[in-house]
Coordinates of C-alpha atoms in Angstrom, one line a residue:
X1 CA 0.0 0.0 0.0
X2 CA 2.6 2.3 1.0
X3 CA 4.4 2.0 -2.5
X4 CA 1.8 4.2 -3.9
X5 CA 1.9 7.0 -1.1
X6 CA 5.7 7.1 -2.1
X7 CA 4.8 8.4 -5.5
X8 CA 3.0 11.2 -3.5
X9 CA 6.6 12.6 -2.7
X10 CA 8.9 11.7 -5.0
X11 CA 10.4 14.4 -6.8
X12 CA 10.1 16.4 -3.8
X13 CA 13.0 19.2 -3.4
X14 CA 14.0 20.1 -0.3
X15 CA 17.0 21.5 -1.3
X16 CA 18.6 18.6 -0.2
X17 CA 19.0 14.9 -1.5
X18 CA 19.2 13.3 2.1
X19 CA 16.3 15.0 2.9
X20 CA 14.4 14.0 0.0
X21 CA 15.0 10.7 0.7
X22 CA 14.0 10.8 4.3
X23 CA 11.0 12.1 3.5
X24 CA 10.8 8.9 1.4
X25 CA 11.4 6.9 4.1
X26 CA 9.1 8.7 6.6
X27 CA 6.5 8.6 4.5
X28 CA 6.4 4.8 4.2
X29 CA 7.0 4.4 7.9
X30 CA 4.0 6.6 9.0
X31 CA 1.9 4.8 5.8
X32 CA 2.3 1.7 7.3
X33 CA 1.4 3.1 11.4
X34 CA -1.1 5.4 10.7
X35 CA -2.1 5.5 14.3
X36 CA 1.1 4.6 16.4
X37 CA 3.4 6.9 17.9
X38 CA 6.7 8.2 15.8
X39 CA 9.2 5.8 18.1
X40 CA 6.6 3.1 17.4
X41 CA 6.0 3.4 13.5
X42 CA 9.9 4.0 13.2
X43 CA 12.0 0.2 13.2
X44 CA 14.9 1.4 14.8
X45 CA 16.1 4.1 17.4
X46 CA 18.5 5.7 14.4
X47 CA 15.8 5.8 12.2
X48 CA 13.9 7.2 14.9
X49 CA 16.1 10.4 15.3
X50 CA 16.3 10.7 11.7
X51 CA 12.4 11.6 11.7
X52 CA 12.4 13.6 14.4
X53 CA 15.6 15.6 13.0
X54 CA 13.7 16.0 9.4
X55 CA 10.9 17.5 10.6
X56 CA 13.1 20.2 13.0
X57 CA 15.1 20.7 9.8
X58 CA 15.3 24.5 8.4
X59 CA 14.9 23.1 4.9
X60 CA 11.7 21.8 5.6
X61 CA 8.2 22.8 5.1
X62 CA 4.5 21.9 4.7
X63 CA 4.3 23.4 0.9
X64 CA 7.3 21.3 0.1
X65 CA 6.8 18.3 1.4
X66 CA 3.1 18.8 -0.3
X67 CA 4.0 19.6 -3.6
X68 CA 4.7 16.8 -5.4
X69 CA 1.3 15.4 -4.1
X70 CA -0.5 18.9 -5.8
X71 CA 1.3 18.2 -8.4
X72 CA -0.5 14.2 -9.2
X73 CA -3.8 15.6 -7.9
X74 CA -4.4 18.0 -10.8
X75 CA -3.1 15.5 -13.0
X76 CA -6.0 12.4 -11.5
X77 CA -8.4 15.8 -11.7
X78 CA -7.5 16.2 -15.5
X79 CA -8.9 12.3 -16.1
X80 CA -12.4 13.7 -14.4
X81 CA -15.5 15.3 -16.6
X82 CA -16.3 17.0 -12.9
X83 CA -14.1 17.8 -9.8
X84 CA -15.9 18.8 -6.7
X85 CA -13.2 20.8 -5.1
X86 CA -14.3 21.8 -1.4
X87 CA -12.3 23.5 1.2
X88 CA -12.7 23.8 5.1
X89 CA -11.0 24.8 7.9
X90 CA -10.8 22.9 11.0
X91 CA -8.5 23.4 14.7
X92 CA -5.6 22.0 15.0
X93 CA -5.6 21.5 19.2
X94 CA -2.3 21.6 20.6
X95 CA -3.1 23.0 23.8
X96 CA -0.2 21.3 26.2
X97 CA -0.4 22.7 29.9
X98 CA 2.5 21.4 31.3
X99 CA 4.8 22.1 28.1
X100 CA 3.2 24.8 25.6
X101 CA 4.2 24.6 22.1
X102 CA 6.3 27.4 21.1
X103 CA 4.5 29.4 18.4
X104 CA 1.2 27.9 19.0
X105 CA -1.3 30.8 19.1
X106 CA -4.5 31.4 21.0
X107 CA -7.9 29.4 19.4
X108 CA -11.1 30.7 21.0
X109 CA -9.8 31.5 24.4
X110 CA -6.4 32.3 25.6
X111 CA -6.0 28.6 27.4
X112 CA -6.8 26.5 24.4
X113 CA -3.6 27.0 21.9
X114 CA -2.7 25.8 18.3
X115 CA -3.5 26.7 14.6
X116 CA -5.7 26.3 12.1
X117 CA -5.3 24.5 8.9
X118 CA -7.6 24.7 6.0
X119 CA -7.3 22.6 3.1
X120 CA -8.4 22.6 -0.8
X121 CA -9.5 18.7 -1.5
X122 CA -10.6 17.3 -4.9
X123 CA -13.3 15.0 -5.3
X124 CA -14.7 12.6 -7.6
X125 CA -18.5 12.7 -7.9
X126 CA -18.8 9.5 -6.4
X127 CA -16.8 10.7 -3.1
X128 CA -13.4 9.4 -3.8
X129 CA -10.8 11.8 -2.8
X130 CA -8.3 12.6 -5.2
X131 CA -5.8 14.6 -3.1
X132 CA -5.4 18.3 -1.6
X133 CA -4.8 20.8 -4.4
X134 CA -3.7 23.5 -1.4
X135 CA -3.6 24.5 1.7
X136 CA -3.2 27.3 4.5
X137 CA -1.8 27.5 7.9
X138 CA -2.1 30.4 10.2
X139 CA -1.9 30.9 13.9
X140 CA -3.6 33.7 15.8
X141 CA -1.3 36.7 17.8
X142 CA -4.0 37.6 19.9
X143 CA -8.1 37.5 20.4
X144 CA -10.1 40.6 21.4
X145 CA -11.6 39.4 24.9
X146 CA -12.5 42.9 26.1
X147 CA -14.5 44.9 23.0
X148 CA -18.2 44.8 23.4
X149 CA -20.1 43.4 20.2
X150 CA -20.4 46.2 18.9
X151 CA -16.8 47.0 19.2
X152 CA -16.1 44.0 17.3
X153 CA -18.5 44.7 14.7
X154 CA -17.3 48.1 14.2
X155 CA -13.7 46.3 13.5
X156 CA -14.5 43.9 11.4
X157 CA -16.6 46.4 8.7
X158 CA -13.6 48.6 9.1
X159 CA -10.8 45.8 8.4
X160 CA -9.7 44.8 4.9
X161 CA -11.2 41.2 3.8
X162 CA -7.1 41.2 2.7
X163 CA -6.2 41.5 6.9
X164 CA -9.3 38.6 7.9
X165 CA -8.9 35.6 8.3
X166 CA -11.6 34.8 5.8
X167 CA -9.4 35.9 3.2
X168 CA -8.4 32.3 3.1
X169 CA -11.8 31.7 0.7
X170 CA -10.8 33.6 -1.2
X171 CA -6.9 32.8 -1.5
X172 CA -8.5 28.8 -1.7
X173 CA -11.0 30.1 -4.4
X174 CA -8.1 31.3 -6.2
X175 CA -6.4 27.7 -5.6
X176 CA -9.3 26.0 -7.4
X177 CA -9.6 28.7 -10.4
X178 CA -6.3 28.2 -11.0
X179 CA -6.3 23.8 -11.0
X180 CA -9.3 24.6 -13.3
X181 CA -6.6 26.1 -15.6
X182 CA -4.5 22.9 -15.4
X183 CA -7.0 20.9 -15.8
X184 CA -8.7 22.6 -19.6
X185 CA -11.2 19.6 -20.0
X186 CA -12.3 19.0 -16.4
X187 CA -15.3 21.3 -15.0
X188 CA -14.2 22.5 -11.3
X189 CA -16.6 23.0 -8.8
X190 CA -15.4 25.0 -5.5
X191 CA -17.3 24.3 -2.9
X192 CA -17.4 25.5 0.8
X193 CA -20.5 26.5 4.0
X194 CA -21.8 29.0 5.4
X195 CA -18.3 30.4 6.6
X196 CA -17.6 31.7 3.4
X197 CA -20.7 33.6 2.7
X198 CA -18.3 36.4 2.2
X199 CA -19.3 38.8 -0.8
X200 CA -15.7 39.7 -1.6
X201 CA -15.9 35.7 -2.6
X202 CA -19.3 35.6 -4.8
X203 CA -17.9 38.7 -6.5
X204 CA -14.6 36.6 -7.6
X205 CA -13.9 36.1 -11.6
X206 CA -14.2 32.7 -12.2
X207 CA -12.3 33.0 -15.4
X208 CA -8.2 33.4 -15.1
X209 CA -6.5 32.0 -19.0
X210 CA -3.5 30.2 -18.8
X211 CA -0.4 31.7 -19.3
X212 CA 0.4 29.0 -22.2
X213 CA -2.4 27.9 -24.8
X214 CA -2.8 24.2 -24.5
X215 CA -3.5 24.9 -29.0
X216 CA -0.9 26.6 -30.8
X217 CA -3.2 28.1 -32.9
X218 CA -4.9 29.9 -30.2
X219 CA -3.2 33.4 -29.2
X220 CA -2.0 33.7 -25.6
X221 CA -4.8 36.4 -25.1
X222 CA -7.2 34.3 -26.8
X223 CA -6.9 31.7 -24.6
X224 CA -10.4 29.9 -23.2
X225 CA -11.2 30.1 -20.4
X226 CA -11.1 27.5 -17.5
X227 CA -14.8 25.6 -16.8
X228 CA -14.8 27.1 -12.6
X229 CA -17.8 27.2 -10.4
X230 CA -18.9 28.1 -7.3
X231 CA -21.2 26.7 -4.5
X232 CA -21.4 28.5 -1.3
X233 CA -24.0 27.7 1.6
X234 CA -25.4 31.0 2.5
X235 CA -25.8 31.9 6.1
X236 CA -27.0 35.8 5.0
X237 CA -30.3 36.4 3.9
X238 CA -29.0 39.0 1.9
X239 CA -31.1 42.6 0.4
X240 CA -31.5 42.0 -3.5
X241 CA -32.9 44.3 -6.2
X242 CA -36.4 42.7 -5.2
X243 CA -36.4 42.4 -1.6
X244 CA -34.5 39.4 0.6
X245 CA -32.7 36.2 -0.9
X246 CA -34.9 34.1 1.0
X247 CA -38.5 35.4 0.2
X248 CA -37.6 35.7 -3.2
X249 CA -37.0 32.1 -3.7
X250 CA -39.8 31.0 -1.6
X251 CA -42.4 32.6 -3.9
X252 CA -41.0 30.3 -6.7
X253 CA -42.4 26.7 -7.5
X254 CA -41.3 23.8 -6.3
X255 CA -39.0 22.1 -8.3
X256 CA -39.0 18.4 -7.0
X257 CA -39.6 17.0 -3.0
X258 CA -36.5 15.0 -2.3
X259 CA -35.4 12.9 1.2
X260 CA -32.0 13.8 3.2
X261 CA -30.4 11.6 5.4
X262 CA -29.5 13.4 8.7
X263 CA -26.8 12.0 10.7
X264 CA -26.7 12.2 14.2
X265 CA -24.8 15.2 16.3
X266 CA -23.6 16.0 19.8
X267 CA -22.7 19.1 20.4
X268 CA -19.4 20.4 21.9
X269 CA -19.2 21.0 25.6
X270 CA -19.4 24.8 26.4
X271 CA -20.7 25.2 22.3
X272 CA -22.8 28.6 21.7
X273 CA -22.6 28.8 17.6
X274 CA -25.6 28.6 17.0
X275 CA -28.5 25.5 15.7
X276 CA -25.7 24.4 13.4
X277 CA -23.6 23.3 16.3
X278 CA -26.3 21.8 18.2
X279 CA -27.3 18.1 19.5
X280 CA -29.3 16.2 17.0
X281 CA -30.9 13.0 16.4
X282 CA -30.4 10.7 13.1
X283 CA -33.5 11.1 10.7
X284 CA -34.7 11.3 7.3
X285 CA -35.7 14.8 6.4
X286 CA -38.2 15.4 3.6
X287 CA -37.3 18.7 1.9
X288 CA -38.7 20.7 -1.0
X289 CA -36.2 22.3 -3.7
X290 CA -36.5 25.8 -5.4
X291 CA -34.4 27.8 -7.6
X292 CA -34.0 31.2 -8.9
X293 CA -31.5 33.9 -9.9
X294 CA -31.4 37.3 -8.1
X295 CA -29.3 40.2 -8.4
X296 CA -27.4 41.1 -4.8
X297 CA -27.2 45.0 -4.1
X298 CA -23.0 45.0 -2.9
X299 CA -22.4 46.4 0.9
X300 CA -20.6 48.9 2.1
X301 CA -16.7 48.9 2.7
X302 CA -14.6 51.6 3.2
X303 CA -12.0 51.1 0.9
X304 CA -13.3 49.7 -2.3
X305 CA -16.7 49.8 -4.2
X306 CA -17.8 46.3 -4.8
X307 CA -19.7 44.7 -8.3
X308 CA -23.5 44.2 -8.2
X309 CA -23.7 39.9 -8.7
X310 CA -26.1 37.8 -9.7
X311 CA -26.4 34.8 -8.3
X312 CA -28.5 31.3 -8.7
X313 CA -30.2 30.4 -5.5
X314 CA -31.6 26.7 -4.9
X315 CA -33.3 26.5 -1.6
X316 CA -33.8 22.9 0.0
X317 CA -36.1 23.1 3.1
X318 CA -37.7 21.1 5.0
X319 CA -41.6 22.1 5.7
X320 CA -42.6 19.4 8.1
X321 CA -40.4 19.3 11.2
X322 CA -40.6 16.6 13.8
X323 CA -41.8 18.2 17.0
X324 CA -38.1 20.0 18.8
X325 CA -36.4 19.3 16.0
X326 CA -35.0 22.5 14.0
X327 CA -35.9 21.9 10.1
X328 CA -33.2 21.6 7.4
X329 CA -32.8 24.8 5.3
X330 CA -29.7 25.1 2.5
X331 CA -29.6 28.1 0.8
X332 CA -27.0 27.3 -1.8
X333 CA -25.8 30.3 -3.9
X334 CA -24.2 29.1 -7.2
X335 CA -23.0 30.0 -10.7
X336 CA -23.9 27.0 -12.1
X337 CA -27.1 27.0 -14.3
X338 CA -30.5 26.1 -12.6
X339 CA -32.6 25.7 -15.9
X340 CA -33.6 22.5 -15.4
X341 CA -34.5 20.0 -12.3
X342 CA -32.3 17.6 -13.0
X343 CA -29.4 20.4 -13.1
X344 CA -30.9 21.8 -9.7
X345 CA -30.6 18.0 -8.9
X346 CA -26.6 17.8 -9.3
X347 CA -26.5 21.2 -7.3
X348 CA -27.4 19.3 -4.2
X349 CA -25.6 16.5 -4.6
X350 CA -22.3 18.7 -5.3
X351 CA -22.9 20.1 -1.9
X352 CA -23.5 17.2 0.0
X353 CA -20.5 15.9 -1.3
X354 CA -18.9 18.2 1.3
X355 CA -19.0 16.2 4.0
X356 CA -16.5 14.3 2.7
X357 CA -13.8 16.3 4.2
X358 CA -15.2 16.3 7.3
X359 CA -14.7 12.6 7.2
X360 CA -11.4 13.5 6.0
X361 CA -10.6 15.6 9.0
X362 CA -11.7 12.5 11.3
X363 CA -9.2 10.3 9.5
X364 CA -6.4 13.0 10.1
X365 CA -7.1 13.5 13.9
X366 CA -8.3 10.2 15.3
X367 CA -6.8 7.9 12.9
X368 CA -3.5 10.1 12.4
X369 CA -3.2 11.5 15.9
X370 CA -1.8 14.6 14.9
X371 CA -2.8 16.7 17.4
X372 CA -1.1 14.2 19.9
X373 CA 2.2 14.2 18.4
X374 CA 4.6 15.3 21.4
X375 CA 6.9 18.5 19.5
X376 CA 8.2 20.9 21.1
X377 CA 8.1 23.9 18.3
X378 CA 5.0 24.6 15.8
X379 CA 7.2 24.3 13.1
X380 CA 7.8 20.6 13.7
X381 CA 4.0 20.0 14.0
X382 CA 3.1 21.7 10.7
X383 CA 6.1 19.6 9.0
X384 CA 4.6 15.9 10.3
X385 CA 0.9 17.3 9.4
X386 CA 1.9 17.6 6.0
X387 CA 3.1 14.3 6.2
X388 CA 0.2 12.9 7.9
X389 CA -2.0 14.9 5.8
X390 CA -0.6 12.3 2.8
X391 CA -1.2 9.6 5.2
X392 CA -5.2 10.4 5.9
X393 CA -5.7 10.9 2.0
X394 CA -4.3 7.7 1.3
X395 CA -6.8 5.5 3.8
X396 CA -9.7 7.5 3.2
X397 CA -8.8 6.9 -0.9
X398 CA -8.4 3.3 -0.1
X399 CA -11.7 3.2 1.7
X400 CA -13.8 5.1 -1.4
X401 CA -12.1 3.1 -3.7
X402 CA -12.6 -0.5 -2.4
X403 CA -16.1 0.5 -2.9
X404 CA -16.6 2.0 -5.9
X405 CA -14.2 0.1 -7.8
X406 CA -14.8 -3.1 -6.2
X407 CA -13.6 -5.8 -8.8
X408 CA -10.3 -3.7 -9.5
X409 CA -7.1 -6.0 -8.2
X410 CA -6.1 -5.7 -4.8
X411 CA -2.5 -5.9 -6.0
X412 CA -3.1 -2.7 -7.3
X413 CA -2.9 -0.9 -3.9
X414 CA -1.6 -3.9 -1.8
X415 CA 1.7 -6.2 -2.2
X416 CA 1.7 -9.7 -2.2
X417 CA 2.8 -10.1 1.3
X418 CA 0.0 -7.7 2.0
X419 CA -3.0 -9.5 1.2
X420 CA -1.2 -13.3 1.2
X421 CA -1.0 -12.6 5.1
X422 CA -4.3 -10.6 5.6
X423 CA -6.6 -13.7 3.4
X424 CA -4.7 -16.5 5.1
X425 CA -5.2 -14.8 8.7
X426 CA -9.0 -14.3 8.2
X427 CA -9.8 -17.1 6.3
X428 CA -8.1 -19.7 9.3
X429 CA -5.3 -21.2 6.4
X430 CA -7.6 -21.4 3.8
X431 CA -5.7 -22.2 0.6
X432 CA -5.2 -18.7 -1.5
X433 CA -7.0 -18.2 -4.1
X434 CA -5.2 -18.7 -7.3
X435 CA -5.7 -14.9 -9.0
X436 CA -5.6 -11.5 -6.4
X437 CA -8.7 -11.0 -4.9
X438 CA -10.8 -7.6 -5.8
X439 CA -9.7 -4.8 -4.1
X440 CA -13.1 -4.3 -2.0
X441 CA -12.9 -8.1 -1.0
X442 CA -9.3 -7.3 0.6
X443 CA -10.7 -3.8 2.0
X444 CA -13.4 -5.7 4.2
X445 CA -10.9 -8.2 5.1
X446 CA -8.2 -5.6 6.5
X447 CA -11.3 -3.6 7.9
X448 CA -12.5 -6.6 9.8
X449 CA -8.5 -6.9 11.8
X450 CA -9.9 -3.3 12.9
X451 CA -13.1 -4.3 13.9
X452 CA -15.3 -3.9 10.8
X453 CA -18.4 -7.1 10.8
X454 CA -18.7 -7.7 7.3
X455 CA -22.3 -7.8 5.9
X456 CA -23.6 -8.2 2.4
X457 CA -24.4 -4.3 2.6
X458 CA -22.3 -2.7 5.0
X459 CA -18.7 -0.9 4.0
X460 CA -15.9 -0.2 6.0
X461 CA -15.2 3.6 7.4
X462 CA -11.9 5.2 7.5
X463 CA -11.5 4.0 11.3
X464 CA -11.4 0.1 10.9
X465 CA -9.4 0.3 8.2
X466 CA -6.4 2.1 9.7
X467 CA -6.5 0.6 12.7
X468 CA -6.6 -2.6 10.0
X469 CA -3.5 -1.5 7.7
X470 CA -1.5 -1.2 11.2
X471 CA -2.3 -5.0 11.9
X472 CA -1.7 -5.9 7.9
X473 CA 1.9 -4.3 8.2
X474 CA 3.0 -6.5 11.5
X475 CA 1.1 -9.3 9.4
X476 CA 2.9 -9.0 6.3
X477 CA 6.4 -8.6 8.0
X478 CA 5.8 -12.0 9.1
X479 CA 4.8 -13.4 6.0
X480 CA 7.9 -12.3 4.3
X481 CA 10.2 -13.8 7.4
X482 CA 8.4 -16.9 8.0
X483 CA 6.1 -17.4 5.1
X484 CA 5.9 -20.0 2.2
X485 CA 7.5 -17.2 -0.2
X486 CA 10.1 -16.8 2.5
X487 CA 10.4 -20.9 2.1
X488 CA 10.8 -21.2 -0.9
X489 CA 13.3 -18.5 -1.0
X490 CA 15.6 -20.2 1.4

């Protein structure tokens, strides 16, 4: 498995040849261990050292050791009709009260300390995640803790989107517009929530030409333009030419009744967001759809004048509420075209396909640890996320793909040793079959070493499966010491 995250990195320069090697080497260590510890994924004390020096190395950085991996995603996007690219942002948590780590900054209170890390992450319509196209770090200096409200709203219409840190939309906006241009034949879709119902962002030109024509009969200025699209959740009813976003789409027909599957939700301890951060129960939710265009009036800033926009809208709410339960409403603003249902149709299902990367961010933090990791310095931590960033792509990639692809050869992600050790382990020395198994048949197996029952219509989450690939590495060591192959080689 871990020959194929190796290709995430190589040609990786970090200005050194040892170190691009290393990286190399990490990167099949931590592949194989997704969940152990650095002195446990490591074989030996030396080699040990050797990761803990990389990732305190000067040389080093997050958008190097990423690259390469940027790089092969655009190129897996440019083999898609559509891309789904969505960004997020979530906490890294590296509060540590007895040993603070130095250049951690504050989160939402002065006590809890860490950064924030929000990638860009490409998608295949049917969920599978094709890697991160970007991504952003940031840290705060300081959080206001003695303004009023008002105070703070005063500041923030005063500020510069440029000095927020929601410019990050827009900078990951500008990520995907610019993949688009790589990618000439793929359609890109940019996806994000209600966060980035920022108008700076619906006002973006989705249009950039590349620098080179991919036809040299077509001038560099006549270059065409990329296929980009947003979808933003709304979480402003904003003032149009004809009244409020909201009441304008509600006056429209309904398009088609559709049913949403609502997972289940606890909310943080100490959590005052709002109904979006609240407890739920699981439930099916029967919504309505509508769609319309409207015309935004721009708001005020202080130092620019913004563009009027129009905008699609496609509204899905739900009318009929269980009793203390708050209904679903998605107010989806969009450039894509809404002349049809069946167009409206794909809208949703483009959105829900954000979720994904919260599943993503699961895989990186419970399955990847990362925010356990024991450095001292910031630095360090933002060098091993990178490379556990790789690491939580590949399982969750391996998870998607087992099922959608479920005939394909498990030799195509998995050695011999690999799934030799795994069948004859589950299947109590049954005799192997005499062609690879299919690659979902091999997923379920690993899954079940992690705790996955296999049923007829059940799949594997990211969980089982790394905890799986941990016992599959131990297994297939001893498959290659002590196993007929090893036999027949001695």
């Amino acid at each position: 498995m871990t020959d194929r995250l190796i290709d995430e990195v190589k040609g990786a320069d970090l200005g050194d040849e040892r170190l691009n090697r290393r990286l190399v080497q990490i990167v099949k260590r931590f592949g194989e261990s997704p969940n152990l510890s650095i002195p446990a994924a490591t074989t030996t004390r030396a080699e040990m050292e050797a990761a803990y020096r990389f990732f305190d190395n000067d040389k080093v950085s997050s958008q190097k050791i990423l690259a390469p991996h940027a790089a092969r995603t655009i190129e897996r996007m440019a083999g898609e009709k559509v891309v789904v690219l969505v960004q997020d942002t979530t906490e890294i948590d590296l509060t540590r009260p007895s040993q603070p780590v130095r250049g951690a900054g504050p989160m939402d209170s002065e006590q809890r300390r860490g950064e924030f890390f929000h990638p860009l992450m490409a998608f295949r319509l049917d969920g599978v995640p094709l890697g991160i196209v970007w991504h952003k770090q940031w840290t705060r200096d300081t959080i206001e803790t003695e303004a009023t409200r008002d105070e703070r709203d005063r500041l923030r219409r005063q500020t510069p989107i440029e000095d927020k840190e929601s410019i990050r939309w827009i900078e990951g906006f500008r990520a995907a517009r610019a993949a688009a241009v790589a990618s000439p034949g793929t359609t890109c879709i940019c996806v994000s929530d209600s966060d980035s119902d920022i108008y700076e962002l619906l006002s973006e030109t989705r249009y950039e030409t590349a620098a080179t024509p991919t036809d040299p009969n077509v001038a560099p200025d006549e270059t065409p333009p990329s296929a980009m699209h947003l979808l933003v959740r709304a979480c402003q009813d904003r003032s149009t030419e004809t009244g409020r976003i909201l009441e304008t789409v509600r006056q429209t027909p309904c398009l088609f009744r559709n049913t949403i599957q609502l997972t289940a939700r606890t909310a943080k301890t100490g959590a005052t967001k709002g109904r979006r951060k609240a407890s739920r129960d699981a439930r099916a939710a029967e919504v309505e759809v509508r769609a319309t265009q409207v015309t935004l009036n721009p708001p005020w800033r202080p130092d620019r004048t913004l563009p009027i926009v129009s905008i699609n809208v496609v509204l899905v709410e739900e009318q009929n509420p269980p009793d203390g339960a708050e209904a679903v409403q998605w107010m989806l603003l969009t450039t894509l075209a809404i002349d049809t249902s069946e167009q409206v149709q794909w809208i949703v299902e483009y959105y829900c396909l954000r979720w994904q990367i919260e599943i993503y961010f699961r895989t990186l933090k419970s399955g990847c640890r990362v925010e356990e990791r024991q450095f001292e310095t910031l630095s360090r931590v933002e060098n091993s996320l990178a490379v556990y960033t790789l690491v939580a792509w590949r399982v969750m990639f391996l998870c998607c793909l087992g099922r959608e692809c479920p005939d394909l050869s498990c030799e195509v992600v998995l050695t011999a040793s690999e799934w030799k050790s795994v069948y004859q382990v589950t299947h109590r020395g049954k005799p192997l079959p005499s062609t690879p198994p299919g690659l979902n048949t091999m997923i379920r197996l690993i899954a079940s070493l992690g705790g996955f029952v296999i049923r007829p219509r059940t799949h594997p989450g990211t969980q089982t499966l790394w905890i799986g690939l941990q016992q599959t590495r131990f297994l297939a060591l001893a498959w290659d010491a002590f196993g007929p192959d090893a036999q027949d080689a001695a």
